[in-house]
Amino acid sequence: MMYDVLIIGGGAAGFYAAIHVAEADPNLKVAILERGKEVLGKVKVSGGGRCNVTHAEFDPNQLVKNYPRGQKELLGPFYSYGSGDTVAFFEERGIPLKIEPDGRMFPQSNSSQTIIDCFVGETERLGIQVLRNSAVTDIAHIQPVAELPEGGWSVQSIRNTYRTKKLLVASGSNPKIWKLLEGLGHTIVPPVPSLFTFNIQDDRIAGIPGVSTEAKVTVIAKRTTGIGPLQSLKSSSNPILLESEGPLLITHWGMSGPAILKLSAWGAQILNGLHYKFKIKVNWLPEYHTEGILQLLLQVKEIESKKTVLRTHAVELPKRLWINLVKATGIPDDLKWADISKSQLQDLAFQLTQCEFTVDGKSTFKEEFVTAGGVDLKEINFKTYESKILPNLFFAGEIMDVDAITGGFNFQNAWTGAFIAAKGIVGG
Ligand SMILES: Cc1cc2nc3c(=O)[nH]c(=O)nc-3n(C[C@H](O)[C@H](O)[C@H](O)COP(=O)(O)OP(=O)(O)OC[C@H]3O[C@@H](n4cnc5c(N)ncnc54)[C@H](O)[C@@H]3O)c2cc1C
């Protein structure tokens, strides 16, 4: 079976690319090969079933800052096709998006099914074949022959063998396809999880799941295991690499929320090297240093001298967290501010600004999780998303060593890559 364009992977990037290829040149014979019975499985579950399509960040220079891997390479592509273009794509197809206060964008319907219906409808309208239950098992390059003067690709699925002039690989984080690409000469950056939450068992956060507060979190190098990555962290010229600030959510298992998820993404490789066992320091009042909070507590001691430490709303912190931190210092429940000692004040200031926790493992962030690693970015031409190693081979989406923090940025990578790859395929 001969095609002009074959796409491996019926996910976000695969569908988006197929639609743009077929729109740009309706005469091309295009097919998507999807291993599953259903297509767009991740889109379906994304964003808690609402699909966080993109982020309301329309400046490419700002947008790239959300990509721990791909930051440099995506700048040009985002100038060509950014979040605004994604919004326009969906609006032109009758799917208005809405912006949430934190910048995340969702379909107004609040349902990922709207996006799936749009994509599937578009493939039908444009005559794109969607071949389900068609797991790809092999890929081979075809040298130029009479039938394929520019060469092409032979793709074997569990059902059939196909030949195509151009091949787009959009199979997401799939080890089998990475292995096939490695066999063809591509370098695969070893995959590690990104976007996860931290497992922590500690009395100071026990019994208060759901409490959320602004915090600064720093990974600290206390353990000797995995010293290699931590040394490189310490000597890094980028000091924010493993420090983040933002809302921190206490969960049943430990900590989550943007402050933690950002760390998990930026530190994906380092934390993997530590086997997800390390220490963190939390400043629960990020606008203060320890000395500053000590001064503040001394003022509270003066003003609130007759009140108990435990029951005073001394600082801007959720009440239940304050109680846990006060208890952690060993301050008795009935101790009044008038009677607090200097060392107790220091302990409290320390708990508030340099609160150390031991992380012991990670958990999946259910709203969104991605894999760092994939096809080495040095081997991709970001003007066309074509392989620099093999002709007529293109990539888009999570298969590449690109990933982002949570917020709609991972899909934006898929849309941008798919659009530019489609242009590269049709134009080349
Ligand atoms: C639970 C969850 C929620 C998420 N929510 C969000 C969100 O709200 N916003 C956001 O920006 N990102 C989100 N993400 C991340 C986002 O889903 C991915 O970054 C995005 O789907 C990547 O698109 P892709 O097309 O590269 O890969 P995928 O969407 O994973 O598609 C790859 C497709 O290729 C198919 N495939 C794999 N191997 C083969 C093979 N051998 N033969 C044929 N087909 C194959 C797979 O079955 C799959 O359908 C979420 C991820 C998860 C897991």
GROMACS .gro file of C-alpha atoms and ligand atoms in nm:
model
  481
    1MET     CA    1   0.000   0.000   0.000
    2MET     CA    2   0.147   0.329  -0.109
    3TYR     CA    3   0.091   0.662   0.067
    4ASP     CA    4   0.217   1.015   0.029
    5VAL     CA    5   0.224   1.071   0.405
    6LEU     CA    6   0.204   0.816   0.684
    7ILE     CA    7   0.176   0.922   1.045
    8ILE     CA    8   0.260   0.686   1.329
    9GLY     CA    9   0.046   0.770   1.633
   10GLY     CA   10  -0.317   0.876   1.654
   11GLY     CA   11  -0.259   1.118   1.937
   12ALA     CA   12  -0.255   1.495   1.970
   13ALA     CA   13   0.040   1.560   1.740
   14GLY     CA   14  -0.054   1.292   1.485
   15PHE     CA   15  -0.406   1.422   1.429
   16TYR     CA   16  -0.303   1.787   1.426
   17ALA     CA   17  -0.036   1.716   1.165
   18ALA     CA   18  -0.262   1.500   0.948
   19ILE     CA   19  -0.525   1.775   0.938
   20HIS     CA   20  -0.274   2.040   0.836
   21VAL     CA   21  -0.113   1.820   0.572
   22ALA     CA   22  -0.448   1.736   0.414
   23GLU     CA   23  -0.565   2.097   0.428
   24ALA     CA   24  -0.248   2.222   0.265
   25ASP     CA   25  -0.269   1.964  -0.015
   26PRO     CA   26  -0.598   1.776  -0.048
   27ASN     CA   27  -0.454   1.554  -0.321
   28LEU     CA   28  -0.217   1.376  -0.086
   29LYS     CA   29  -0.299   1.026   0.035
   30VAL     CA   30  -0.261   1.048   0.412
   31ALA     CA   31  -0.308   0.786   0.685
   32ILE     CA   32  -0.264   0.768   1.059
   33LEU     CA   33  -0.155   0.436   1.210
   34GLU     CA   34  -0.273   0.399   1.569
   35ARG     CA   35  -0.191   0.097   1.782
   36GLY     CA   36  -0.499   0.132   2.001
   37LYS     CA   37  -0.863   0.052   1.944
   38GLU     CA   38  -0.935   0.416   2.022
   39VAL     CA   39  -0.753   0.728   1.911
   40LEU     CA   40  -0.661   1.036   2.114
   41GLY     CA   41  -0.656   0.847   2.443
   42LYS     CA   42  -0.444   1.104   2.626
   43VAL     CA   43  -0.650   1.394   2.497
   44LYS     CA   44  -0.953   1.221   2.643
   45VAL     CA   45  -0.813   1.203   2.997
   46SER     CA   46  -0.616   1.526   2.979
   47GLY     CA   47  -0.674   1.809   3.221
   48GLY     CA   48  -0.899   1.591   3.435
   49GLY     CA   49  -1.125   1.524   3.132
   50ARG     CA   50  -1.142   1.894   3.039
   51CYS     CA   51  -0.830   1.908   2.816
   52ASN     CA   52  -0.604   2.197   2.900
   53VAL     CA   53  -0.545   2.274   2.532
   54THR     CA   54  -0.289   2.552   2.568
   55HIS     CA   55  -0.183   2.844   2.788
   56ALA     CA   56  -0.268   3.211   2.750
   57GLU     CA   57   0.095   3.307   2.701
   58PHE     CA   58   0.126   3.470   2.364
   59ASP     CA   59   0.484   3.594   2.382
   60PRO     CA   60   0.718   3.322   2.249
   61ASN     CA   61   1.001   3.451   2.471
   62GLN     CA   62   0.787   3.391   2.779
   63LEU     CA   63   0.625   3.075   2.647
   64VAL     CA   64   0.957   2.891   2.608
   65LYS     CA   65   1.039   2.948   2.975
   66ASN     CA   66   0.794   2.672   3.061
   67TYR     CA   67   0.995   2.401   2.885
   68PRO     CA   68   1.275   2.244   3.091
   69ARG     CA   69   1.376   2.057   2.777
   70GLY     CA   70   1.323   2.235   2.447
   71GLN     CA   71   1.345   2.592   2.574
   72LYS     CA   72   1.609   2.699   2.321
   73GLU     CA   73   1.484   2.496   2.026
   74LEU     CA   74   1.118   2.596   2.056
   75LEU     CA   75   1.167   2.971   2.037
   76GLY     CA   76   1.172   2.983   1.655
   77PRO     CA   77   0.881   2.738   1.619
   78PHE     CA   78   0.670   2.941   1.866
   79TYR     CA   79   0.726   3.253   1.657
   80SER     CA   80   0.589   3.056   1.361
   81TYR     CA   81   0.304   2.891   1.548
   82GLY     CA   82   0.219   2.981   1.907
   83SER     CA   83  -0.070   2.967   2.152
   84GLY     CA   84  -0.263   3.234   1.959
   85ASP     CA   85  -0.261   3.013   1.649
   86THR     CA   86  -0.395   2.722   1.853
   87VAL     CA   87  -0.679   2.940   1.981
   88ALA     CA   88  -0.756   3.047   1.623
   89PHE     CA   89  -0.749   2.686   1.499
   90PHE     CA   90  -1.015   2.578   1.746
   91GLU     CA   91  -1.224   2.894   1.714
   92GLU     CA   92  -1.235   2.856   1.335
   93ARG     CA   93  -1.382   2.512   1.397
   94GLY     CA   94  -1.650   2.634   1.632
   95ILE     CA   95  -1.465   2.555   1.956
   96PRO     CA   96  -1.416   2.869   2.163
   97LEU     CA   97  -1.162   2.840   2.443
   98LYS     CA   98  -1.174   3.005   2.783
   99ILE     CA   99  -0.891   3.131   3.001
  100GLU     CA  100  -0.879   3.034   3.367
  101PRO     CA  101  -0.729   3.279   3.620
  102ASP     CA  102  -0.395   3.093   3.617
  103GLY     CA  103  -0.370   3.120   3.236
  104ARG     CA  104  -0.470   2.764   3.147
  105MET     CA  105  -0.701   2.743   2.846
  106PHE     CA  106  -0.982   2.490   2.809
  107PRO     CA  107  -1.266   2.440   2.562
  108GLN     CA  108  -1.569   2.632   2.685
  109SER     CA  109  -1.756   2.303   2.688
  110ASN     CA  110  -1.521   2.187   2.968
  111SER     CA  111  -1.498   1.853   2.790
  112SER     CA  112  -1.205   1.692   2.611
  113GLN     CA  113  -1.460   1.510   2.395
  114THR     CA  114  -1.518   1.838   2.210
  115ILE     CA  115  -1.155   1.833   2.095
  116ILE     CA  116  -1.172   1.465   1.999
  117ASP     CA  117  -1.495   1.516   1.801
  118CYS     CA  118  -1.333   1.808   1.619
  119PHE     CA  119  -1.023   1.608   1.521
  120VAL     CA  120  -1.211   1.296   1.418
  121GLY     CA  121  -1.463   1.508   1.222
  122GLU     CA  122  -1.181   1.688   1.045
  123THR     CA  123  -1.010   1.364   0.939
  124GLU     CA  124  -1.341   1.244   0.792
  125ARG     CA  125  -1.399   1.573   0.610
  126LEU     CA  126  -1.047   1.571   0.468
  127GLY     CA  127  -1.044   1.203   0.368
  128ILE     CA  128  -0.760   1.106   0.604
  129GLN     CA  129  -0.753   0.734   0.677
  130VAL     CA  130  -0.737   0.650   1.046
  131LEU     CA  131  -0.617   0.292   1.082
  132ARG     CA  132  -0.684   0.171   1.435
  133ASN     CA  133  -0.544  -0.150   1.591
  134SER     CA  134  -0.236  -0.096   1.379
  135ALA     CA  135   0.066  -0.104   1.607
  136VAL     CA  136   0.380  -0.029   1.410
  137THR     CA  137   0.648  -0.293   1.456
  138ASP     CA  138   0.915  -0.189   1.208
  139ILE     CA  139   1.034   0.107   1.004
  140ALA     CA  140   1.282   0.085   0.718
  141HIS     CA  141   1.428   0.344   0.486
  142ILE     CA  142   1.373   0.290   0.112
  143GLN     CA  143   1.645   0.410  -0.121
  144PRO     CA  144   1.529   0.602  -0.433
  145VAL     CA  145   1.368   0.369  -0.689
  146ALA     CA  146   1.155   0.437  -0.999
  147GLU     CA  147   0.835   0.429  -0.798
  148LEU     CA  148   0.984   0.649  -0.523
  149PRO     CA  149   1.239   0.872  -0.694
  150GLU     CA  150   1.318   1.057  -0.372
  151GLY     CA  151   1.321   0.745  -0.161
  152GLY     CA  152   1.078   0.690   0.122
  153TRP     CA  153   0.984   0.462   0.406
  154SER     CA  154   0.849   0.117   0.456
  155VAL     CA  155   0.636   0.084   0.767
  156GLN     CA  156   0.523  -0.247   0.905
  157SER     CA  157   0.228  -0.278   1.137
  158ILE     CA  158   0.081  -0.589   1.295
  159ARG     CA  159  -0.167  -0.590   1.004
  160ASN     CA  160   0.014  -0.471   0.693
  161THR     CA  161   0.321  -0.329   0.530
  162TYR     CA  162   0.292   0.025   0.392
  163ARG     CA  163   0.514   0.239   0.176
  164THR     CA  164   0.518   0.613   0.203
  165LYS     CA  165   0.704   0.909   0.059
  166LYS     CA  166   0.711   1.095   0.390
  167LEU     CA  167   0.687   0.959   0.741
  168LEU     CA  168   0.590   1.152   1.053
  169VAL     CA  169   0.656   0.976   1.383
  170ALA     CA  170   0.423   1.108   1.653
  171SER     CA  171   0.403   0.807   1.880
  172GLY     CA  172   0.452   0.995   2.206
  173SER     CA  173   0.663   0.835   2.478
  174ASN     CA  174   0.682   0.490   2.328
  175PRO     CA  175   0.989   0.278   2.407
  176LYS     CA  176   0.941   0.044   2.109
  177ILE     CA  177   0.943   0.324   1.855
  178TRP     CA  178   1.241   0.488   2.026
  179LYS     CA  179   1.426   0.160   1.991
  180LEU     CA  180   1.342   0.140   1.621
  181LEU     CA  181   1.467   0.497   1.574
  182GLU     CA  182   1.784   0.415   1.763
  183GLY     CA  183   1.836   0.127   1.523
  184LEU     CA  184   1.807   0.376   1.237
  185GLY     CA  185   2.083   0.592   1.383
  186HIS     CA  186   1.898   0.844   1.601
  187THR     CA  187   2.010   0.920   1.955
  188ILE     CA  188   1.745   0.875   2.223
  189VAL     CA  189   1.794   1.073   2.543
  190PRO     CA  190   1.702   0.821   2.817
  191PRO     CA  191   1.340   0.875   2.924
  192VAL     CA  192   1.260   0.970   3.283
  193PRO     CA  193   0.929   1.080   3.434
  194SER     CA  194   0.847   1.447   3.467
  195LEU     CA  195   0.556   1.618   3.647
  196PHE     CA  196   0.517   1.413   3.963
  197THR     CA  197   0.441   1.483   4.326
  198PHE     CA  198   0.667   1.418   4.625
  199ASN     CA  199   0.598   1.141   4.879
  200ILE     CA  200   0.667   1.269   5.231
  201GLN     CA  201   0.567   1.119   5.563
  202ASP     CA  202   0.604   1.382   5.829
  203ASP     CA  203   0.397   1.494   6.127
  204ARG     CA  204   0.417   1.857   6.019
  205ILE     CA  205   0.202   1.788   5.714
  206ALA     CA  206   0.007   1.492   5.853
  207GLY     CA  207  -0.369   1.519   5.881
  208ILE     CA  208  -0.398   1.838   5.679
  209PRO     CA  209  -0.444   1.729   5.316
  210GLY     CA  210  -0.594   2.000   5.102
  211VAL     CA  211  -0.410   2.282   5.278
  212SER     CA  212  -0.246   2.504   5.020
  213THR     CA  213  -0.012   2.798   5.063
  214GLU     CA  214   0.249   2.999   4.875
  215ALA     CA  215   0.596   2.856   4.945
  216LYS     CA  216   0.953   2.845   4.825
  217VAL     CA  217   1.097   2.494   4.791
  218THR     CA  218   1.464   2.408   4.750
  219VAL     CA  219   1.616   2.065   4.689
  220ILE     CA  220   1.917   2.034   4.915
  221ALA     CA  221   2.219   1.810   4.876
  222LYS     CA  222   2.236   1.617   5.198
  223ARG     CA  223   2.255   1.260   5.075
  224THR     CA  224   2.564   1.110   4.933
  225THR     CA  225   2.384   0.885   4.682
  226GLY     CA  226   2.351   1.042   4.341
  227ILE     CA  227   2.620   1.292   4.429
  228GLY     CA  228   2.709   1.330   4.062
  229PRO     CA  229   2.387   1.501   3.959
  230LEU     CA  230   2.385   1.713   4.272
  231GLN     CA  231   2.736   1.832   4.215
  232SER     CA  232   2.638   1.940   3.869
  233LEU     CA  233   2.337   2.111   4.020
  234LYS     CA  234   2.552   2.302   4.267
  235SER     CA  235   2.795   2.411   4.003
  236SER     CA  236   2.515   2.499   3.763
  237SER     CA  237   2.516   2.853   3.634
  238ASN     CA  238   2.138   2.847   3.657
  239PRO     CA  239   2.063   2.885   4.029
  240ILE     CA  240   1.687   2.841   3.991
  241LEU     CA  241   1.734   2.490   3.852
  242LEU     CA  242   1.618   2.321   4.168
  243GLU     CA  243   1.440   2.593   4.355
  244SER     CA  244   1.085   2.697   4.290
  245GLU     CA  245   0.821   2.922   4.433
  246GLY     CA  246   0.445   2.901   4.400
  247PRO     CA  247   0.137   2.740   4.551
  248LEU     CA  248   0.222   2.425   4.747
  249LEU     CA  249  -0.054   2.174   4.813
  250ILE     CA  250  -0.035   1.930   5.102
  251THR     CA  251  -0.175   1.590   5.003
  252HIS     CA  252  -0.243   1.259   5.174
  253TRP     CA  253   0.093   1.132   5.048
  254GLY     CA  254   0.310   1.439   5.068
  255MET     CA  255   0.329   1.754   4.861
  256SER     CA  256   0.197   1.866   4.525
  257GLY     CA  257   0.094   2.193   4.362
  258PRO     CA  258   0.282   2.413   4.114
  259ALA     CA  259   0.585   2.467   4.342
  260ILE     CA  260   0.647   2.090   4.355
  261LEU     CA  261   0.549   2.008   3.997
  262LYS     CA  262   0.788   2.272   3.865
  263LEU     CA  263   1.070   2.112   4.063
  264SER     CA  264   0.976   1.768   3.932
  265ALA     CA  265   0.994   1.893   3.573
  266TRP     CA  266   1.309   2.103   3.595
  267GLY     CA  267   1.480   1.843   3.809
  268ALA     CA  268   1.348   1.536   3.622
  269GLN     CA  269   1.692   1.394   3.549
  270ILE     CA  270   1.858   1.499   3.874
  271LEU     CA  271   1.579   1.359   4.090
  272ASN     CA  272   1.580   1.037   3.889
  273GLY     CA  273   1.954   1.014   3.960
  274LEU     CA  274   1.870   1.040   4.330
  275HIS     CA  275   1.613   0.759   4.295
  276TYR     CA  276   1.353   1.006   4.422
  277LYS     CA  277   1.509   1.008   4.771
  278PHE     CA  278   1.633   1.349   4.876
  279LYS     CA  279   1.574   1.637   5.115
  280ILE     CA  280   1.392   1.961   5.054
  281LYS     CA  281   1.377   2.286   5.244
  282VAL     CA  282   1.046   2.473   5.250
  283ASN     CA  283   1.012   2.839   5.326
  284TRP     CA  284   0.643   2.873   5.418
  285LEU     CA  285   0.670   3.252   5.413
  286PRO     CA  286   0.879   3.311   5.101
  287GLU     CA  287   0.883   3.687   5.139
  288TYR     CA  288   1.080   3.650   5.465
  289HIS     CA  289   1.427   3.527   5.560
  290THR     CA  290   1.475   3.352   5.896
  291GLU     CA  291   1.609   3.671   6.055
  292GLY     CA  292   1.315   3.875   5.925
  293ILE     CA  293   1.058   3.633   6.061
  294LEU     CA  294   1.239   3.629   6.396
  295GLN     CA  295   1.197   4.006   6.418
  296LEU     CA  296   0.830   3.968   6.331
  297LEU     CA  297   0.781   3.700   6.599
  298LEU     CA  298   0.949   3.925   6.857
  299GLN     CA  299   0.690   4.194   6.777
  300VAL     CA  300   0.409   3.939   6.809
  301LYS     CA  301   0.554   3.841   7.148
  302GLU     CA  302   0.519   4.202   7.262
  303ILE     CA  303   0.174   4.267   7.120
  304GLU     CA  304   0.007   3.930   7.184
  305SER     CA  305   0.184   3.847   7.512
  306LYS     CA  306  -0.130   3.713   7.684
  307LYS     CA  307  -0.234   3.481   7.402
  308THR     CA  308  -0.115   3.124   7.349
  309VAL     CA  309   0.133   3.076   7.067
  310LEU     CA  310  -0.071   2.789   6.927
  311ARG     CA  311  -0.393   2.989   6.890
  312THR     CA  312  -0.252   3.318   6.760
  313HIS     CA  313  -0.283   3.411   6.395
  314ALA     CA  314   0.073   3.541   6.401
  315VAL     CA  315   0.169   3.506   6.033
  316GLU     CA  316  -0.008   3.464   5.699
  317LEU     CA  317  -0.028   3.085   5.705
  318PRO     CA  318  -0.319   2.839   5.702
  319LYS     CA  319  -0.419   2.786   6.064
  320ARG     CA  320  -0.380   2.406   6.063
  321LEU     CA  321  -0.030   2.429   5.918
  322TRP     CA  322   0.069   2.689   6.179
  323ILE     CA  323  -0.054   2.456   6.455
  324ASN     CA  324   0.150   2.163   6.314
  325LEU     CA  325   0.464   2.376   6.287
  326VAL     CA  326   0.427   2.514   6.639
  327LYS     CA  327   0.381   2.160   6.773
  328ALA     CA  328   0.689   2.046   6.580
  329THR     CA  329   0.902   2.293   6.775
  330GLY     CA  330   0.787   2.129   7.099
  331ILE     CA  331   0.613   2.445   7.223
  332PRO     CA  332   0.342   2.336   7.472
  333ASP     CA  333  -0.019   2.401   7.367
  334ASP     CA  334  -0.076   2.645   7.655
  335LEU     CA  335   0.249   2.841   7.626
  336LYS     CA  336   0.183   3.216   7.609
  337TRP     CA  337   0.387   3.452   7.394
  338ALA     CA  338   0.505   3.627   7.712
  339ASP     CA  339   0.675   3.304   7.821
  340ILE     CA  340   0.832   3.195   7.494
  341SER     CA  341   1.210   3.160   7.514
  342LYS     CA  342   1.460   3.294   7.265
  343SER     CA  343   1.555   2.945   7.151
  344GLN     CA  344   1.187   2.853   7.104
  345LEU     CA  345   1.143   3.165   6.892
  346GLN     CA  346   1.445   3.068   6.687
  347ASP     CA  347   1.312   2.715   6.641
  348LEU     CA  348   0.981   2.853   6.524
  349ALA     CA  349   1.146   3.095   6.283
  350PHE     CA  350   1.343   2.800   6.149
  351GLN     CA  351   1.032   2.585   6.101
  352LEU     CA  352   0.866   2.870   5.917
  353THR     CA  353   1.149   2.949   5.678
  354GLN     CA  354   1.385   2.651   5.659
  355CYS     CA  355   1.158   2.357   5.719
  356GLU     CA  356   1.340   2.041   5.614
  357PHE     CA  357   1.157   1.734   5.481
  358THR     CA  358   1.273   1.398   5.353
  359VAL     CA  359   1.123   1.298   5.021
  360ASP     CA  360   1.089   0.924   4.981
  361GLY     CA  361   0.953   0.846   4.637
  362LYS     CA  362   0.714   1.007   4.395
  363SER     CA  363   0.350   0.975   4.292
  364THR     CA  364   0.176   1.043   3.964
  365PHE     CA  365   0.015   1.380   3.919
  366LYS     CA  366  -0.319   1.264   3.783
  367GLU     CA  367  -0.410   1.579   3.594
  368GLU     CA  368  -0.111   1.554   3.365
  369PHE     CA  369   0.212   1.359   3.346
  370VAL     CA  370   0.476   1.349   3.080
  371THR     CA  371   0.810   1.192   3.002
  372ALA     CA  372   1.134   1.381   2.969
  373GLY     CA  373   1.374   1.235   2.715
  374GLY     CA  374   1.326   1.114   2.360
  375VAL     CA  375   1.475   1.193   2.020
  376ASP     CA  376   1.780   1.413   2.074
  377LEU     CA  377   1.694   1.768   1.972
  378LYS     CA  378   2.031   1.816   1.805
  379GLU     CA  379   1.919   1.568   1.541
  380ILE     CA  380   1.605   1.760   1.441
  381ASN     CA  381   1.580   2.060   1.207
  382PHE     CA  382   1.337   2.288   1.390
  383LYS     CA  383   1.247   2.478   1.073
  384THR     CA  384   1.070   2.168   0.939
  385TYR     CA  385   1.082   1.914   1.224
  386GLU     CA  386   1.263   1.682   0.985
  387SER     CA  387   1.535   1.444   1.095
  388LYS     CA  388   1.883   1.576   1.024
  389ILE     CA  389   2.001   1.218   0.993
  390LEU     CA  390   1.744   1.056   0.766
  391PRO     CA  391   1.553   1.219   0.479
  392ASN     CA  392   1.172   1.239   0.466
  393LEU     CA  393   1.141   1.148   0.833
  394PHE     CA  394   0.966   1.397   1.062
  395PHE     CA  395   0.885   1.415   1.433
  396ALA     CA  396   0.626   1.593   1.646
  397GLY     CA  397   0.508   1.586   2.006
  398GLU     CA  398   0.636   1.399   2.305
  399ILE     CA  399   0.854   1.161   2.103
  400MET     CA  400   1.116   1.436   2.105
  401ASP     CA  401   1.321   1.532   2.410
  402VAL     CA  402   1.079   1.816   2.488
  403ASP     CA  403   0.855   1.848   2.790
  404ALA     CA  404   0.694   2.125   2.985
  405ILE     CA  405   0.558   2.209   3.323
  406THR     CA  406   0.185   2.166   3.374
  407GLY     CA  407  -0.054   2.424   3.229
  408GLY     CA  408  -0.128   2.334   2.866
  409PHE     CA  409   0.232   2.370   2.747
  410ASN     CA  410   0.278   2.003   2.660
  411PHE     CA  411  -0.010   2.014   2.415
  412GLN     CA  412   0.122   2.340   2.273
  413ASN     CA  413   0.445   2.158   2.193
  414ALA     CA  414   0.242   1.893   2.011
  415TRP     CA  415   0.037   2.151   1.812
  416THR     CA  416   0.338   2.362   1.716
  417GLY     CA  417   0.553   2.066   1.612
  418ALA     CA  418   0.268   1.906   1.420
  419PHE     CA  419   0.187   2.227   1.233
  420ILE     CA  420   0.548   2.296   1.132
  421ALA     CA  421   0.613   1.931   1.042
  422ALA     CA  422   0.300   1.940   0.822
  423LYS     CA  423   0.436   2.248   0.644
  424GLY     CA  424   0.774   2.075   0.610
  425ILE     CA  425   0.610   1.764   0.467
  426VAL     CA  426   0.396   1.947   0.215
  427GLY     CA  427   0.651   2.210   0.121
  428GLY     CA  428   0.950   1.980   0.091
  429LIG     C1  429  -0.331   1.197   3.238
  429LIG     C2  430  -0.266   1.300   3.150
  429LIG     C3  431  -0.322   1.425   3.142
  429LIG     C4  432  -0.263   1.522   3.062
  429LIG     N1  433  -0.319   1.646   3.055
  429LIG     C5  434  -0.262   1.742   2.981
  429LIG     C6  435  -0.320   1.871   2.968
  429LIG     O1  436  -0.430   1.896   3.019
  429LIG     N2  437  -0.253   1.966   2.897
  429LIG     C7  438  -0.133   1.940   2.835
  429LIG     O2  439  -0.078   2.030   2.773
  429LIG     N3  440  -0.079   1.817   2.840
  429LIG     C8  441  -0.139   1.719   2.909
  429LIG     N4  442  -0.083   1.594   2.916
  429LIG     C9  443   0.036   1.569   2.833
  429LIG    C10  444  -0.012   1.547   2.688
  429LIG     O3  445  -0.118   1.454   2.688
  429LIG    C11  446   0.101   1.497   2.599
  429LIG     O4  447   0.209   1.585   2.606
  429LIG    C12  448   0.051   1.487   2.455
  429LIG     O5  449  -0.058   1.397   2.446
  429LIG    C13  450   0.161   1.442   2.363
  429LIG     O6  451   0.105   1.423   2.235
  429LIG     P1  452   0.166   1.317   2.134
  429LIG     O7  453   0.079   1.320   2.015
  429LIG     O8  454   0.309   1.344   2.117
  429LIG     O9  455   0.155   1.180   2.210
  429LIG     P2  456   0.025   1.099   2.249
  429LIG    O10  457  -0.089   1.192   2.270
  429LIG    O11  458   0.068   1.012   2.360
  429LIG    O12  459  -0.008   1.012   2.122
  429LIG    C14  460   0.077   0.909   2.076
  429LIG    C15  461  -0.009   0.804   2.009
  429LIG    O13  462   0.076   0.712   1.944
  429LIG    C16  463   0.023   0.583   1.963
  429LIG     N5  464   0.132   0.485   1.946
  429LIG    C17  465   0.234   0.462   2.029
  429LIG     N6  466   0.311   0.363   1.980
  429LIG    C18  467   0.257   0.324   1.863
  429LIG    C19  468   0.291   0.225   1.767
  429LIG     N7  469   0.396   0.146   1.782
  429LIG     N8  470   0.213   0.213   1.658
  429LIG    C20  471   0.106   0.292   1.640
  429LIG     N9  472   0.067   0.387   1.730
  429LIG    C21  473   0.144   0.402   1.840
  429LIG    C22  474  -0.033   0.587   2.103
  429LIG    O14  475  -0.127   0.485   2.125
  429LIG    C23  476  -0.094   0.726   2.106
  429LIG    O15  477  -0.228   0.728   2.063
  429LIG    C24  478  -0.142   1.494   2.991
  429LIG    C25  479  -0.088   1.367   2.999
  429LIG    C26  480  -0.149   1.269   3.077
  429LIG    C27  481  -0.089   1.133   3.082
   0.00000   0.00000   0.00000
